[in-house]
Tab-separated table of C-alpha atoms in Angstrom:
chain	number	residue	atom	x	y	z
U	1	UNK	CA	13.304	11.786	-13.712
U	2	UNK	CA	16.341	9.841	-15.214
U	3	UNK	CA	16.360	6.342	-15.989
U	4	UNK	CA	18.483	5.798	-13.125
U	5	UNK	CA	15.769	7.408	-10.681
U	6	UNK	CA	13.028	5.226	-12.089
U	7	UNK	CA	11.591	2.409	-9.861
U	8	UNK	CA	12.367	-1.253	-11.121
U	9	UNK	CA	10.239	-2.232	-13.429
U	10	UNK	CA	8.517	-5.073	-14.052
U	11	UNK	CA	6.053	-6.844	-16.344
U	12	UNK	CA	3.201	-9.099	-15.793
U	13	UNK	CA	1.245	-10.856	-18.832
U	14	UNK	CA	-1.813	-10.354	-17.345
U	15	UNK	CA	-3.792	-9.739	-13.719
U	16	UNK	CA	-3.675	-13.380	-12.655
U	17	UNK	CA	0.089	-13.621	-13.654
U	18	UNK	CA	0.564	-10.454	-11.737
U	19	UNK	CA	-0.904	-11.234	-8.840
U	20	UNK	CA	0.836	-14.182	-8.786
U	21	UNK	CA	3.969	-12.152	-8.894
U	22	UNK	CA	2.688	-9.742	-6.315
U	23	UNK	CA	2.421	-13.170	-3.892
U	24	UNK	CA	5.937	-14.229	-4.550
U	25	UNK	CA	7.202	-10.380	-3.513
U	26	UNK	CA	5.285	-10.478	-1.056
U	27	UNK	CA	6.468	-14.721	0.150
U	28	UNK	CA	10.289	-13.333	-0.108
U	29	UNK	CA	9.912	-10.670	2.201
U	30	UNK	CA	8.096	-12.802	4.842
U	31	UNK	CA	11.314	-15.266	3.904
U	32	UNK	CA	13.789	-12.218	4.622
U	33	UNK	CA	12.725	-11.173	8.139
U	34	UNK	CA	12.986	-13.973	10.762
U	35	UNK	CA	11.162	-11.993	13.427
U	36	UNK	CA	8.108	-9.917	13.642
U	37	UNK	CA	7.112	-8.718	9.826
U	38	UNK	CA	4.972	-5.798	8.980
U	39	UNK	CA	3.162	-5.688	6.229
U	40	UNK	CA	1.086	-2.429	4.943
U	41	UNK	CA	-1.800	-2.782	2.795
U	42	UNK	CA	-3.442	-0.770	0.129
U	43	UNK	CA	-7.262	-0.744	-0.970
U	44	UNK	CA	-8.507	-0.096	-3.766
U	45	UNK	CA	-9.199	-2.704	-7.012
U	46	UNK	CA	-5.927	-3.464	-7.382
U	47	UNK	CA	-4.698	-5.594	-4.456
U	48	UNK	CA	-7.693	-7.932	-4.857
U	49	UNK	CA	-6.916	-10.798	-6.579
U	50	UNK	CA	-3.381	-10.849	-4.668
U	51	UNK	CA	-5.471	-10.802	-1.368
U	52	UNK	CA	-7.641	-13.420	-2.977
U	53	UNK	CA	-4.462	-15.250	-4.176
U	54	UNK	CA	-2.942	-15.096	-0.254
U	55	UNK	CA	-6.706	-16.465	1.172
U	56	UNK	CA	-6.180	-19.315	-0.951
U	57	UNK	CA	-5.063	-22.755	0.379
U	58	UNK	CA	-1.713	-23.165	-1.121
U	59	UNK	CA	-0.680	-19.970	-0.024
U	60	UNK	CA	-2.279	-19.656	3.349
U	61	UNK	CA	0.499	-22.538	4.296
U	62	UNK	CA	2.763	-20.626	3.493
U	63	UNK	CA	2.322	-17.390	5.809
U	64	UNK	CA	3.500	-17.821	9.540
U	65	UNK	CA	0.819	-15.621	10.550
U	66	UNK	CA	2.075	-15.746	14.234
U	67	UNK	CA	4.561	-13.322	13.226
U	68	UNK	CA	3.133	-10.718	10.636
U	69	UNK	CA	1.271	-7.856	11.685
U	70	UNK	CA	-1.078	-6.241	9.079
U	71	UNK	CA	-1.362	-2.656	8.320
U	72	UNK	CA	-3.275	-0.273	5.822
U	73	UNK	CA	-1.736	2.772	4.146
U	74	UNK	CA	-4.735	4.587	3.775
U	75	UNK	CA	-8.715	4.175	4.645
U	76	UNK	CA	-12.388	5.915	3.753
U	77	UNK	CA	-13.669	7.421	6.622
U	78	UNK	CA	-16.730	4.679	7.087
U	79	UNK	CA	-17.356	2.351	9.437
U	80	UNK	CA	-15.665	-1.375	9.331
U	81	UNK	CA	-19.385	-2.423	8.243
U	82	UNK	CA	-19.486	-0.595	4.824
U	83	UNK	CA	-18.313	-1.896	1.338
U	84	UNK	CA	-16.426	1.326	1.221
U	85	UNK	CA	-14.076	-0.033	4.040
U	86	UNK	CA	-10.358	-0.940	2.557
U	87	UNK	CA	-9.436	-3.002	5.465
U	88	UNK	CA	-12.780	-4.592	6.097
U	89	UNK	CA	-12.227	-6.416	1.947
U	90	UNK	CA	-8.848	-7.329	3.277
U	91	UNK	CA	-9.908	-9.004	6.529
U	92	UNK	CA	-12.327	-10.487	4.766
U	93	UNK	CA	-10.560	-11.784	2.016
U	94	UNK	CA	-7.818	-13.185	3.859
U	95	UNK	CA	-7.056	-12.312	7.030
U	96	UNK	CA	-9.651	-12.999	9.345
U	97	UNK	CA	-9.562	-16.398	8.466
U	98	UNK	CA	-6.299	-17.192	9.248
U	99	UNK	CA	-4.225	-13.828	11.216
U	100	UNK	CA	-4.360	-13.399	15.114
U	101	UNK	CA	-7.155	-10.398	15.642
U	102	UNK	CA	-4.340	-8.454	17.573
U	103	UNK	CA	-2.264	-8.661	14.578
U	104	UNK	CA	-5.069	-6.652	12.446
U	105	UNK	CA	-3.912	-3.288	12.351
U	106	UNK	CA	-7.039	-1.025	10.662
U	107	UNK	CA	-7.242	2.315	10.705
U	108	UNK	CA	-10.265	3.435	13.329
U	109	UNK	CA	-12.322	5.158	11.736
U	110	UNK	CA	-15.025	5.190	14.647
U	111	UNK	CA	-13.254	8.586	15.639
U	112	UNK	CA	-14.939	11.121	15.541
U	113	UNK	CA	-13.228	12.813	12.879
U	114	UNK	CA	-10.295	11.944	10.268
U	115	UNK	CA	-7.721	13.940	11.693
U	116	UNK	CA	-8.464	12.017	15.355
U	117	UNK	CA	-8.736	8.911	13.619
U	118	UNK	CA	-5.258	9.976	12.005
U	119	UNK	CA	-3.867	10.584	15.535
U	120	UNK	CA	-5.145	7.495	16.779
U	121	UNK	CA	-3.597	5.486	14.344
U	122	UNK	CA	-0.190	7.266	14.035
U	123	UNK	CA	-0.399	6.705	18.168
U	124	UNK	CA	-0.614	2.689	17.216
U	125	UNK	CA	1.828	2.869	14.400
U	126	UNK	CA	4.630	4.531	17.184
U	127	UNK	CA	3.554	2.163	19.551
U	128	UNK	CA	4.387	-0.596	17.352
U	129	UNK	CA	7.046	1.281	15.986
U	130	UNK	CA	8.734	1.638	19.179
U	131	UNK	CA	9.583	5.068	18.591
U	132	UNK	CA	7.787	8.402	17.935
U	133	UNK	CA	10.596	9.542	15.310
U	134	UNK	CA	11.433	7.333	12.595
U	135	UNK	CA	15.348	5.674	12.311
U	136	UNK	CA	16.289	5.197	8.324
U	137	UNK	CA	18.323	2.444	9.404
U	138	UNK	CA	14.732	0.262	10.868
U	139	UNK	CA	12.515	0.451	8.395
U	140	UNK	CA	8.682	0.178	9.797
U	141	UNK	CA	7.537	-1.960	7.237
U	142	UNK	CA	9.079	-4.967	5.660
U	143	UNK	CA	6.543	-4.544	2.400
U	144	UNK	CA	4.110	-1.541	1.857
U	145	UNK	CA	1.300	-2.215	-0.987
U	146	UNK	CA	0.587	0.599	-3.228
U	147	UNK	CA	-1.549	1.147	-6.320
U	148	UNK	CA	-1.576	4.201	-8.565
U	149	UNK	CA	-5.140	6.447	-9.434
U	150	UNK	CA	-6.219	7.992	-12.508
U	151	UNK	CA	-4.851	11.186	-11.189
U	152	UNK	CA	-1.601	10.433	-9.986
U	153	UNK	CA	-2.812	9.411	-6.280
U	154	UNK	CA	-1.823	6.662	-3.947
U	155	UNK	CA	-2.601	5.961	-0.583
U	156	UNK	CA	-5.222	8.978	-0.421
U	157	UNK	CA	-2.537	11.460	-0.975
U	158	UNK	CA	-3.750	13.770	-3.992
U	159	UNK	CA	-2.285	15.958	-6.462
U	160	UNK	CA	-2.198	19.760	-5.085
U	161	UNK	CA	-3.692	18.484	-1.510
U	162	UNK	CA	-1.546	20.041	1.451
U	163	UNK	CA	-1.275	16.823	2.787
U	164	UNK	CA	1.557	15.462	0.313
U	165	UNK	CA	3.681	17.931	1.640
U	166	UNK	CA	3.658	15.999	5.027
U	167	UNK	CA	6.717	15.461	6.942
U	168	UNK	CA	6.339	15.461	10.355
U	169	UNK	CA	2.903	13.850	11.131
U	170	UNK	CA	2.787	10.055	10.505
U	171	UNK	CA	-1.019	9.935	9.590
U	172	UNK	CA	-3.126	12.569	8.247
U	173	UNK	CA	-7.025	13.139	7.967
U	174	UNK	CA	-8.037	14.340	4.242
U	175	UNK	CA	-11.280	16.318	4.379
U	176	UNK	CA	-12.557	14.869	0.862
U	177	UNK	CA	-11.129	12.811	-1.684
U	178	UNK	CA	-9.889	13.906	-5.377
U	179	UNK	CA	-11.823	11.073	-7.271
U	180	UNK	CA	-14.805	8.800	-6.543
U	181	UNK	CA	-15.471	7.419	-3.800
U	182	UNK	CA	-15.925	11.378	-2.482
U	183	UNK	CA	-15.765	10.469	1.132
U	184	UNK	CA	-12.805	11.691	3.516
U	185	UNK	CA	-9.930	9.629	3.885
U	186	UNK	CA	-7.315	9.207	6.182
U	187	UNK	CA	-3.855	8.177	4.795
U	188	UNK	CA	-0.455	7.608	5.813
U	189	UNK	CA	2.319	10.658	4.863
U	190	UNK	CA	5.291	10.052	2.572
U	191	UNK	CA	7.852	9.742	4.330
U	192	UNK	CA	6.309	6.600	6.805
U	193	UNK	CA	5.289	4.897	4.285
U	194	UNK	CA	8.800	5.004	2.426
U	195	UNK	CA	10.368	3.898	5.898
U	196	UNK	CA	10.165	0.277	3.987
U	197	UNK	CA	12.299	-2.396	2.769
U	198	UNK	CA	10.260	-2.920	-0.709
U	199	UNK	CA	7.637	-0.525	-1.824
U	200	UNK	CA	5.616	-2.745	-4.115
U	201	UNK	CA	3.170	-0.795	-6.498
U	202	UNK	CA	0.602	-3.256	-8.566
U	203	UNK	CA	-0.553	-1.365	-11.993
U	204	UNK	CA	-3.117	-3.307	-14.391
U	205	UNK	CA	-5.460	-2.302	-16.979
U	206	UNK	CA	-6.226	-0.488	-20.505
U	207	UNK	CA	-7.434	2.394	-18.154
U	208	UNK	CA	-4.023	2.904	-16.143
U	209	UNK	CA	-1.625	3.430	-19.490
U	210	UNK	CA	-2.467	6.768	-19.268
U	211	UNK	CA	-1.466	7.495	-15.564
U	212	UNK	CA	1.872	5.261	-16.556
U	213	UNK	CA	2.812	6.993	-18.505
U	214	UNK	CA	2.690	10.473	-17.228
U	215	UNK	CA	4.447	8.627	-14.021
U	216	UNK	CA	7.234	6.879	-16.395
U	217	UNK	CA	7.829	10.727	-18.090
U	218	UNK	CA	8.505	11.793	-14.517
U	219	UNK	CA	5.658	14.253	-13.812
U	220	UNK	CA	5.244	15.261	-10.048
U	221	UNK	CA	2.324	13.430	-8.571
U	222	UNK	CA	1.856	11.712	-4.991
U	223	UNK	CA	2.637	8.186	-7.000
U	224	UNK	CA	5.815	9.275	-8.328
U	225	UNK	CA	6.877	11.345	-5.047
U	226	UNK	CA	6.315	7.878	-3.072
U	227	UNK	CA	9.532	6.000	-2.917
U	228	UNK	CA	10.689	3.527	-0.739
U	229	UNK	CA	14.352	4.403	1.689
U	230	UNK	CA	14.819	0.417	0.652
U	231	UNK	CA	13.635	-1.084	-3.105
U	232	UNK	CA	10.583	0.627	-5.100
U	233	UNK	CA	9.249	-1.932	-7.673
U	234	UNK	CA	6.093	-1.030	-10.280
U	235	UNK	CA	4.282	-4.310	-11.086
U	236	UNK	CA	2.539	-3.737	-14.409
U	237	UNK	CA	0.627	-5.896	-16.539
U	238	UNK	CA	0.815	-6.164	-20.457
U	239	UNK	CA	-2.517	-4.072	-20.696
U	240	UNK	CA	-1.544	-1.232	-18.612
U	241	UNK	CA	1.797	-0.772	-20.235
U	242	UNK	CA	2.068	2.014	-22.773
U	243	UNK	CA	3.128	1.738	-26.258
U	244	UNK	CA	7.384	1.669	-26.207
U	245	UNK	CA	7.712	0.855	-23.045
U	246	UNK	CA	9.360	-2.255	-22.065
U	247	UNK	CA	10.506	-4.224	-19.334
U	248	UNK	CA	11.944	-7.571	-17.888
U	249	UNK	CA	8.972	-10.464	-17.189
């Protein structure tokens, strides 16, 4: 990967500055789109003190939650009532309290498998969409959310796993997951979650350098593979950031 290939960069001092940085992103594409906004979500530890920043009074102002829908790029195959549940941390977070209940979009995972639950939620994501085929001119997403795993993974696409190499179905169902939490998954596919205006991926922590910079030396894992058709921007902290790298604040 060339320099000129590489996502934008940029540089947090720490979590709370980057999440406050993740907010602003996040503010300017809401800002951008006069209409209906769609917003994916990712799980995970790394979104949470953004989604705590967003459930916050100053901020919750700010949203016009009449007109942003709420998505998730990826779930664990539990029910909506176990800690394990990405979008169940989100709602409660931050948007239960505030966003219309039809403008929740989780991933069901009362199917009764992932691959049905997969087909159930590409079915809603079309719906939405408008469309069964995706246009690269109409993006799906204003934002998608995305974090990076010790292995390379985000959303709950994993290194070697046939379902990276997705490019027809929107959703897939992943039998069992590459690191801990070992529970299937069920996970949006490359290319719909790169039908986005701004792919926005949040990196922080001693224990991410390593995974940054395998990514930054352009090794081919799901996290470098997953590119926005609009802007891709890696939000790193000082503490994840390995040694000679640099980039703008």
């Amino acid at each position: 990967m060339t320099a000129a290939d590489q996502p934008k960069l940029i540089v947090a001092a720490d979590v709370e500055a980057l999440a406050q940085a993740a907010a602003e992103r996040v503010m300017a594409r809401i800002a951008a789109n006069s209409s209906r906004i769609a917003i994916c979500l990712t799980g995970g530890s790394s979104p949470k003190k953004l989604y705590q920043l967003l459930g916050s009074e100053a901020w919750r102002a700010k949203i016009p939650w009449d007109r942003v829908h709420w998505f998730i790029g990826d779930e664990r195959f539990v029910p909506e009532s176990d800690p394990l549940n990405n979008m169940a941390v989100a709602r409660a977070t931050f948007l239960d309290r505030d966003a219309p209940a039809g403008h929740i979009h989780p991933i069901p995972t009362a199917a009764d498998n992932p691959d049905a639950s997969a087909e159930a939620y590409a079915r809603e994501l079309q719906e939405f969409y408008g469309a069964e085929s995706l246009d690269p001119s109409r993006p799906l997403f204003d934002l998608v959310l995305m974090g990076a795993g010790p292995d390379g993974h985000t959303a709950s696409l994993f290194p070697g796993y046939p379902e990276i190499e997705e490019t027809t179905r929107w959703v897939v169902g992943v039998p069992k997951a590459n690191v801990a939490p070992f529970v299937p998954r069920v996970s949006l596919t490359l290319p719909v979650l790169a039908s986005c205006r701004e792919m926005l991926f949040e990196i922080s922590g001693h224990d991410k350098q390593p995974i940054l910079t395998r990514l930054r030396n352009g090794e081919t894992l799901p996290a470098s593979r997953a590119r926005s058709n609009g802007e891709t921007v890696w939000l790193v902290d000082q503490a994840a950031l390995p040694e000679g790298i640099r980039g703008p604040r």
